[in-house]
Amino acid sequence: MIIGQPQVVSRLRRDQVCQIEADHRLHTLTTLSTNERQKILKQQPHVVNMIIGQPQVVSRLRRDQVCQIEADHRLHKLTTLSTNERQSTNDPVNKRETKNSEATAACSQHDNRPATSSESTEKRSSMSDTSRPQTVPHQSTSHAAHEEERLDSEASDTVSYGNSTPEMYSDSESSCQSLTNSPAWNGPHIPKSKPPASGASQGKGAPIQQLNRMPDCLPLFPTLHATKTRTVLIRTDTIKEDRVPSPHPNSYEDLWDVEHVRMPCSEENLYPVETPNGRKELKKRWEVIKTSLIRKNLSGYNFEETILTYNSRFSQKWNFDALYTLFNEIFASEETKKVFSTVMPGMVQLALELPHICTQPIPLLKKQQEHSITLSQKQVACLLANAFFCTYPKRNATQKHTQYSTYPSINFNTLFQGFGDNELARKAEKLKCIFHYFRRVISDMPTGTVTFKRQVIKEKDFPRWDKSSMPLDGIRIHMASDGTIEDDGTGMLEVDFANKILGGGVLGQGCVQEEIRFLICPEMIVSRLFTEQLDKNECLIMTGCERYSNYAGYADSFEWESDHQDKTIRDPWGRRCTEVVAIDATRFGSHTEQFRGSQVIRELNKAYCGFYSSRGTKREHLPAIATGNWGCGAFGGDSRLKAFIQIMAAVEAGRDMCYFTFGDKRVLNDVYDTYELLKKKKRTVGDLFLQIQHYNKSLSRFFRPQQNLCEFIWKAFGLADNSSTDENRQDYNHGNSSPRQSRLTDDTNEGTSVDPPTNCCSSSPGPSS
């Protein structure tokens, strides 16, 4: 289990390469005697820094790499012991008798599929040639390239399909240095399951029923019409509850330029086709697409061949294994026949009606340009059908300096392909959501509209966080450990924990908060067609997207569960009163980095951008915010810090908040009790910002914090001595309610005043931990 695996190094990012190299050095050291190892460490002290465990990279590795890393960490633990202690330990690695079956069992813990790897492989290999078409073997370089992309999309807050390299990975040497200096942090935490349904507990704070929801809190709506900053693709006079809105204009208009989506049906969309005499000539690609989809009766036998007819340059790069897994292994034969006999023909018809359904050029929502697009749900379905059949031109090239290098992928080819049982199982569940959506819209086309708005706030318009005098008690907050944003935040401003590349890994490996929301509300996926990656002062607001599916599980355990009938009321523009805002958090390589002033301000500005209403609506007309542990999964955010950041932004934006901690009762108790303390002490947003900076000054770059942010704030107010802090930490580790609640009640009774230290909420350094 602990033997090095150099063959995986070529498929890792540079920070992971540094980790693997360090692990190999560590492995080499453990093969030496004690005296030889001590001699080397004295001569090369820098090796000690290289071999420090870095568990935060584990979430981005494949299962075989996870096993390797786990083995190396066990090995590292052994090398810190004396020879006698190491020989007497019960660690199975020390016995050096670990069997291959144990290594396989360790790997299987990361795979939630009921079937074993050998069973699944045997099942797929037994498929007949007629049930699965034979394709040319993929080139190894293509496989490696896919693996690199897949590793980047392992978790959802994690996915980035852009080609720009993050600063922390811009140089291999600096990457090694930054990771070496990282504190001994437990790494990102990604939940394993969906939290229990709301109702298991009452939560804390204001009753959730008292928070503002749409449509009850909405003011009178203005008339929908096109402006310089608003594109409307439908005739507004045809918006009726019982009919699909008509497209505007009546006939197709085309613009083939850098400001608009390049449509598959454009006259400028040409494709080289081989003639009978062996020559190649350019033909209209739309004609090739129509011929391929109409003439061939799509089935499991020819689906891949049909798609590659007008994507021939990718015949050696694309595979359709996830699709075949769904049709041949997961779906019953009758279900597969139903898909190809009813659903797929309807999808083909919907896709080929593109020039009659989407008649107006669709503008790109580009960086630093505030603009909105309103479409009918039928137009969205038509655009998504074309994405399913991979018809969009110039969207498969991901090299730098290409037109769409800073845009998400939109063609579904990445969803069809798969390597390994875990990825195949996950994508099969995603495809169930997609087919269910098309089954619904084909049988009963929805009659509403949706709006996608890119919101931009200029730097000068952000609050001065350190100077803010807004009182923290200016809003109502409800906090609960059960329930979810999509189930219990209906009618509120629902937060999408987004990647700056919208949708994250929804068409790839990712399957956490953002990807799941896009799968149960597939109309959100169309935002990837025209939305450029978000800058630090931007967000995307999606209004009216309907929900079609219920789900169970989370990440590897995600499963499509059942149909969902969305009963949300429509507004005067024909949109469901569902407003989702996509805001992207920063990804942190070390735990302490996020408490720095510049990083806190960046997150505050991003949250404020998402919560701010540009309509100038009064507070009583603003729906509450439904949010949770934003950026606290694979991005490594501190859940307590992120909660306070969102509270501060909500106060400045004038919105109430409903906060779901996704089953984490410890965060619920810590954050709410501390928020109540700050309210009773009449603290402001600026006070809390400065207190976070005092906490940052108390942190060490090399060691894990000895107290969390909430404990630090309580200690700053003199309400927690050393013994009580240890007591609180013990309760924290066991998930119990914090004893600080009783301390808060006792110390804040009428006539009792507990003054904080003089350096609390001032510009001087706070107390050190």
Coordinates of N, CA and C in Angstrom, one line a residue, residues 297-300 303 323-324 326-328 330-349 388-389 416 428 431-440 442:
N297 N -32.3 6.9 -36.7 CA -33.2 6.7 -35.6 C -32.3 6.4 -34.3
L298 N -32.2 7.5 -33.5 CA -31.2 7.4 -32.4 C -31.5 6.2 -31.5
S299 N -30.4 5.5 -31.1 CA -30.5 4.4 -30.2 C -29.2 4.2 -29.5
G300 N -29.1 3.2 -28.6 CA -27.9 3.0 -28.0 C -26.8 2.5 -28.9
F303 N -25.9 6.3 -31.1 CA -25.8 7.6 -30.6 C -24.5 8.3 -30.7
L323 N -22.9 7.3 -20.4 CA -24.2 7.2 -21.0 C -24.5 5.7 -21.2
Y324 N -23.5 4.9 -21.7 CA -23.7 3.5 -21.9 C -23.9 2.8 -20.5
L326 N -25.5 4.0 -18.0 CA -26.9 4.3 -17.6 C -27.8 3.4 -18.4
F327 N -27.6 3.3 -19.7 CA -28.5 2.5 -20.6 C -28.4 1.0 -20.4
N328 N -27.2 0.5 -20.2 CA -27.0 -0.9 -20.2 C -26.9 -1.6 -18.8
I330 N -27.8 0.4 -15.5 CA -28.6 0.9 -14.5 C -30.1 0.9 -14.9
F331 N -30.4 1.5 -16.1 CA -31.8 1.4 -16.5 C -32.2 0.0 -16.9
A332 N -33.4 -0.4 -16.6 CA -34.0 -1.6 -17.1 C -34.1 -1.5 -18.6
S333 N -34.2 -2.6 -19.3 CA -34.3 -2.5 -20.8 C -35.5 -1.8 -21.2
E334 N -36.6 -1.9 -20.5 CA -37.8 -1.2 -20.9 C -37.6 0.3 -20.7
E335 N -36.9 0.7 -19.7 CA -36.7 2.1 -19.5 C -35.8 2.7 -20.6
T336 N -34.8 2.0 -21.0 CA -33.9 2.4 -22.1 C -34.7 2.6 -23.4
K337 N -35.6 1.6 -23.7 CA -36.4 1.7 -24.9 C -37.3 2.9 -24.8
K338 N -37.8 3.2 -23.7 CA -38.7 4.3 -23.5 C -38.0 5.6 -23.8
V339 N -36.7 5.7 -23.3 CA -35.9 6.9 -23.6 C -35.7 7.1 -25.1
F340 N -35.4 6.1 -25.8 CA -35.1 6.2 -27.2 C -36.4 6.3 -28.1
S341 N -37.5 5.8 -27.6 CA -38.7 5.8 -28.4 C -39.5 7.1 -28.2
T342 N -39.4 7.7 -27.0 CA -40.3 8.9 -26.7 C -39.5 10.1 -26.4
V343 N -38.6 10.0 -25.4 CA -37.9 11.2 -25.0 C -36.9 11.7 -26.0
M344 N -36.0 10.8 -26.5 CA -35.0 11.2 -27.5 C -35.6 11.8 -28.8
P345 N -36.6 11.3 -29.4 CA -37.2 11.9 -30.5 C -37.8 13.3 -30.2
G346 N -38.3 13.5 -29.1 CA -38.8 14.8 -28.7 C -37.7 15.8 -28.5
M347 N -36.6 15.3 -28.0 CA -35.4 16.2 -27.8 C -34.8 16.6 -29.1
V348 N -34.8 15.7 -30.1 CA -34.3 16.0 -31.4 C -35.2 17.1 -32.1
Q349 N -36.5 16.9 -32.0 CA -37.4 17.9 -32.6 C -37.3 19.2 -31.9
F388 N -27.2 19.1 -25.3 CA -27.2 17.7 -25.1 C -26.6 17.0 -26.3
F389 N -27.0 17.5 -27.5 CA -26.5 16.9 -28.8 C -25.2 17.5 -29.2
F416 N -21.1 12.8 -20.7 CA -21.2 11.5 -21.3 C -20.0 10.6 -21.0
A428 N -24.1 8.9 -14.0 CA -25.4 8.2 -14.3 C -26.5 8.8 -13.6
L431 N -27.3 12.1 -15.2 CA -28.0 11.9 -16.5 C -29.5 11.6 -16.2
K432 N -29.8 10.9 -15.1 CA -31.2 10.7 -14.7 C -31.9 12.0 -14.5
C433 N -31.3 13.0 -13.9 CA -31.9 14.3 -13.7 C -32.2 14.9 -15.0
I434 N -31.2 14.8 -15.9 CA -31.3 15.5 -17.3 C -32.4 14.9 -18.1
F435 N -32.5 13.5 -18.1 CA -33.5 12.9 -18.9 C -34.9 13.1 -18.3
H436 N -35.0 13.2 -16.9 CA -36.3 13.5 -16.3 C -36.7 14.9 -16.7
Y437 N -35.8 15.8 -16.7 CA -36.2 17.2 -17.1 C -36.8 17.2 -18.5
F438 N -36.1 16.5 -19.5 CA -36.6 16.5 -20.9 C -37.9 15.7 -21.0
R439 N -38.0 14.7 -20.2 CA -39.3 13.9 -20.2 C -40.5 14.9 -19.8
R440 N -40.2 15.7 -18.8 CA -41.3 16.6 -18.3 C -41.6 17.7 -19.4
I442 N -41.1 17.8 -22.6 CA -41.6 17.3 -23.9 C -43.1 16.9 -23.7

